[in-house]
Short mmCIF file of C-alpha atoms in Angstrom, two decimals:
data_model
loop_
_atom_site.label_atom_id
_atom_site.label_comp_id
_atom_site.label_asym_id
_atom_site.label_seq_id
_atom_site.Cartn_x
_atom_site.Cartn_y
_atom_site.Cartn_z
CA PHE A 191 0.06 0.04 0.26
CA ILE A 192 1.12 3.77 -0.36
CA VAL A 193 2.43 5.47 2.74
CA PRO A 194 1.53 9.28 2.73
CA ALA A 195 5.04 11.43 2.97
CA ALA A 196 3.88 13.08 6.28
CA VAL A 197 4.08 9.66 7.82
CA SER A 198 6.98 8.74 9.55
CA GLN A 199 8.64 5.18 9.75
CA LYS A 200 7.85 5.62 13.93
CA SER A 201 4.15 5.39 13.28
CA ILE A 202 4.01 2.82 10.78
CA ASP A 203 6.02 0.17 12.98
CA GLY A 204 5.00 1.26 16.08
CA GLY A 205 7.90 3.55 17.50
CA ALA A 206 10.45 0.89 16.88
CA GLY A 207 13.36 2.00 14.57
CA GLY A 208 11.87 5.33 13.73
CA ASP A 209 13.95 8.22 13.03
CA ASP A 210 12.27 10.78 15.06
CA ALA A 211 13.45 9.59 18.47
CA GLY A 212 12.57 13.22 20.11
CA GLY A 213 9.18 11.75 19.79
CA GLU A 214 5.94 13.34 18.33
CA ASN A 215 3.04 11.65 20.07
CA ASP A 216 0.61 11.01 17.21
CA GLU A 217 -2.45 10.68 19.99
CA ASN A 218 -1.96 14.56 20.85
CA TYR A 219 -1.56 15.53 17.20
CA ASP A 220 -4.28 18.42 16.54
CA PRO A 221 -4.74 19.01 12.95
CA HIS A 222 -5.71 22.68 13.23
CA TYR A 223 -5.60 25.23 10.37
CA ASP A 224 -6.25 29.28 9.93
CA PRO A 225 -8.71 29.70 7.62
CA ILE A 226 -7.83 31.58 4.67
CA ILE A 227 -11.06 33.42 4.46
CA GLU A 228 -12.86 34.65 7.36
CA LEU A 229 -16.32 33.78 7.12
CA PRO A 230 -19.33 36.11 9.17
CA ASN A 231 -20.95 34.03 11.91
CA GLU A 232 -24.73 34.92 10.68
CA ILE A 233 -25.72 36.49 7.56
CA VAL A 234 -29.03 38.40 8.26
CA VAL A 235 -31.15 37.92 5.08
CA THR A 236 -34.39 40.37 4.48
CA THR A 237 -37.36 39.11 2.85
CA GLY A 238 -39.37 42.58 3.19
CA GLU A 239 -41.81 40.38 5.28
CA GLU A 240 -40.54 41.67 8.80
CA GLU A 241 -42.67 44.72 9.34
CA GLU A 242 -45.75 42.20 8.46
CA THR A 243 -48.00 40.13 10.23
CA LYS A 244 -48.93 36.52 8.91
CA ILE A 245 -52.65 36.23 8.85
CA PHE A 246 -52.49 32.91 6.73
CA GLY A 247 -49.73 30.52 6.01
CA GLU A 248 -49.96 27.41 4.42
CA ARG A 249 -48.49 24.93 2.11
CA ALA A 250 -49.69 25.01 -1.61
CA THR A 251 -48.98 24.72 -5.13
CA LEU A 252 -49.40 27.52 -7.60
CA TYR A 253 -50.06 27.89 -11.42
CA ARG A 254 -50.19 30.43 -13.96
CA TYR A 255 -51.97 30.28 -17.02
CA ASP A 256 -50.09 29.96 -20.37
CA ALA A 257 -52.47 31.82 -22.98
CA THR A 258 -50.08 30.90 -25.88
CA ASN A 259 -50.52 26.94 -25.03
CA LYS A 260 -53.56 27.21 -23.26
CA GLU A 261 -52.36 25.08 -20.41
CA TRP A 262 -51.60 25.72 -16.48
CA LYS A 263 -47.99 25.65 -15.72
CA GLU A 264 -46.60 25.05 -12.07
CA ARG A 265 -44.91 27.99 -10.88
CA GLY A 266 -43.80 26.20 -7.65
CA VAL A 267 -44.95 24.70 -4.47
CA GLY A 268 -44.22 26.59 -1.05
CA GLU A 269 -45.93 28.28 1.82
CA LEU A 270 -48.37 30.84 0.70
CA LYS A 271 -48.73 33.37 2.94
CA LEU A 272 -51.24 36.02 3.63
CA LEU A 273 -49.88 39.39 5.01
CA MET A 274 -51.13 42.71 6.40
CA HIS A 275 -48.78 45.71 7.20
CA PRO A 276 -49.96 47.03 10.32
CA VAL A 277 -49.05 50.54 9.74
CA LYS A 278 -50.31 50.88 6.16
CA GLN A 279 -53.36 48.67 6.47
CA SER A 280 -52.67 47.09 3.31
CA TYR A 281 -52.69 43.14 2.35
CA ARG A 282 -50.96 41.01 0.06
CA LEU A 283 -50.47 37.22 -0.85
CA VAL A 284 -46.84 36.39 -0.87
CA MET A 285 -45.41 33.02 -2.08
CA ARG A 286 -41.82 31.30 -1.87
CA ARG A 287 -40.71 28.20 -3.62
CA GLU A 288 -39.51 25.61 -0.81
CA GLN A 289 -35.93 25.38 -0.23
CA ILE A 290 -34.55 27.74 -2.57
CA HIS A 291 -37.02 30.52 -1.25
CA LYS A 292 -37.55 32.31 -4.82
CA LEU A 293 -40.43 34.86 -5.11
CA VAL A 294 -42.97 33.27 -6.94
CA LEU A 295 -45.87 35.29 -6.22
CA ASN A 296 -46.16 38.68 -4.96
CA HIS A 297 -49.63 40.86 -5.48
CA ALA A 298 -51.70 43.64 -3.16
CA ILE A 299 -55.34 42.56 -2.04
CA THR A 300 -57.34 45.58 -2.78
CA GLY A 301 -61.40 45.88 -2.34
CA ASP A 302 -62.10 44.97 -6.05
CA PHE A 303 -59.95 41.66 -5.51
CA HIS A 304 -62.00 38.46 -6.62
CA PHE A 305 -61.20 34.98 -6.60
CA ALA A 306 -63.33 31.76 -7.17
CA ASN A 307 -63.12 28.07 -6.99
CA MET A 308 -61.33 26.26 -10.05
CA ASN A 309 -63.80 23.72 -11.84
CA ASN A 310 -65.69 23.56 -8.69
CA ASN A 311 -62.88 21.90 -6.96
CA PRO A 312 -63.28 22.91 -3.08
CA LYS A 313 -59.12 22.67 -2.79
CA SER A 314 -58.25 25.19 -5.69
CA PHE A 315 -58.70 28.69 -6.37
CA VAL A 316 -58.23 31.09 -9.21
CA TRP A 317 -57.68 34.79 -9.90
CA ALA A 318 -56.17 37.19 -12.37
CA THR A 319 -53.86 40.14 -10.92
CA MET A 320 -50.76 42.02 -10.97
CA ASN A 321 -47.73 39.64 -10.26
CA TYR A 322 -44.57 41.47 -9.19
CA ALA A 323 -42.77 38.72 -7.97
CA GLU A 324 -40.68 38.75 -11.28
CA SER A 325 -40.33 42.38 -12.03
CA THR A 326 -41.04 45.52 -10.76
CA GLU A 327 -43.71 46.65 -13.51
CA GLY A 328 -45.60 43.72 -12.74
CA GLU A 329 -46.96 40.99 -14.98
CA LEU A 330 -50.78 40.71 -15.67
CA GLU A 331 -51.16 36.94 -15.06
CA LYS A 332 -54.04 34.33 -14.40
CA LEU A 333 -53.10 32.57 -11.01
CA ALA A 334 -54.41 29.20 -9.67
CA VAL A 335 -53.62 27.68 -6.08
CA ARG A 336 -54.09 24.38 -4.62
CA PHE A 337 -54.19 22.94 -1.32
CA LYS A 338 -53.71 19.70 -0.07
CA LYS A 339 -56.82 19.44 2.02
CA VAL A 340 -60.26 20.87 1.91
CA GLU A 341 -59.89 22.73 5.27
CA LEU A 342 -56.77 24.21 4.37
CA ALA A 343 -58.31 25.90 1.63
CA GLU A 344 -61.60 26.96 3.67
CA ASN A 345 -59.20 28.63 6.03
CA PHE A 346 -57.54 30.56 3.13
CA SER A 347 -60.93 31.33 1.55
CA ALA A 348 -62.51 32.54 4.87
CA LYS A 349 -59.33 34.55 5.78
CA LEU A 350 -58.97 36.12 2.27
CA LYS A 351 -62.47 37.18 2.23
CA GLU A 352 -62.13 38.56 5.68
CA CYS A 353 -59.18 40.90 4.13
CA ILE A 354 -60.94 41.93 0.97
CA ASP A 355 -63.96 43.27 2.84
CA LYS A 356 -61.54 44.91 5.50
CA CYS A 357 -60.30 46.69 2.36
CA LYS A 358 -63.63 47.50 1.06
CA GLN A 359 -64.47 49.39 4.25
CA ARG A 360 -61.25 51.14 4.01
CA GLU A 361 -61.78 52.20 0.63
CA THR A 362 -65.31 53.36 1.21
CA GLY A 363 -64.22 55.14 4.16
CA GLU A 364 -61.55 57.22 2.48
CA LYS A 365 -64.12 58.46 -0.04
#
């Protein structure tokens, strides 16, 4: 077998006949190397959601409608969050893909926001909106979301309707 150059003859034959008589004790050897580049202890990641309160948050699958191919394409799976900004009194839907945390859904909820069950499926909803996940100008997209259980979908629908009603009340109160 091949013996690495750093290993002395003493360590191979158990100490007899080695050329290192002064003695380097292999049991106490500590291979410590100083890092070439110092890394920070913790990296703080800001998402823009720090000032907002989460009203709803459950795992779901988001789809967008591709009009050219006339089919639904999956945008990603992740936690669909309904957020409220307490100072601005505004609501928005945000979703990031699991594990990579890429933003796939980001749009405001207003008093004129409408959504409906998709094909009478109690676990799926569909709506059209300006999605600001990909660009700052926003893209008009037809989106759909599907939950694993009917209870999650009902909870989402109830919370979203509550937010829409609050937005309507605030908009009529300002006029």
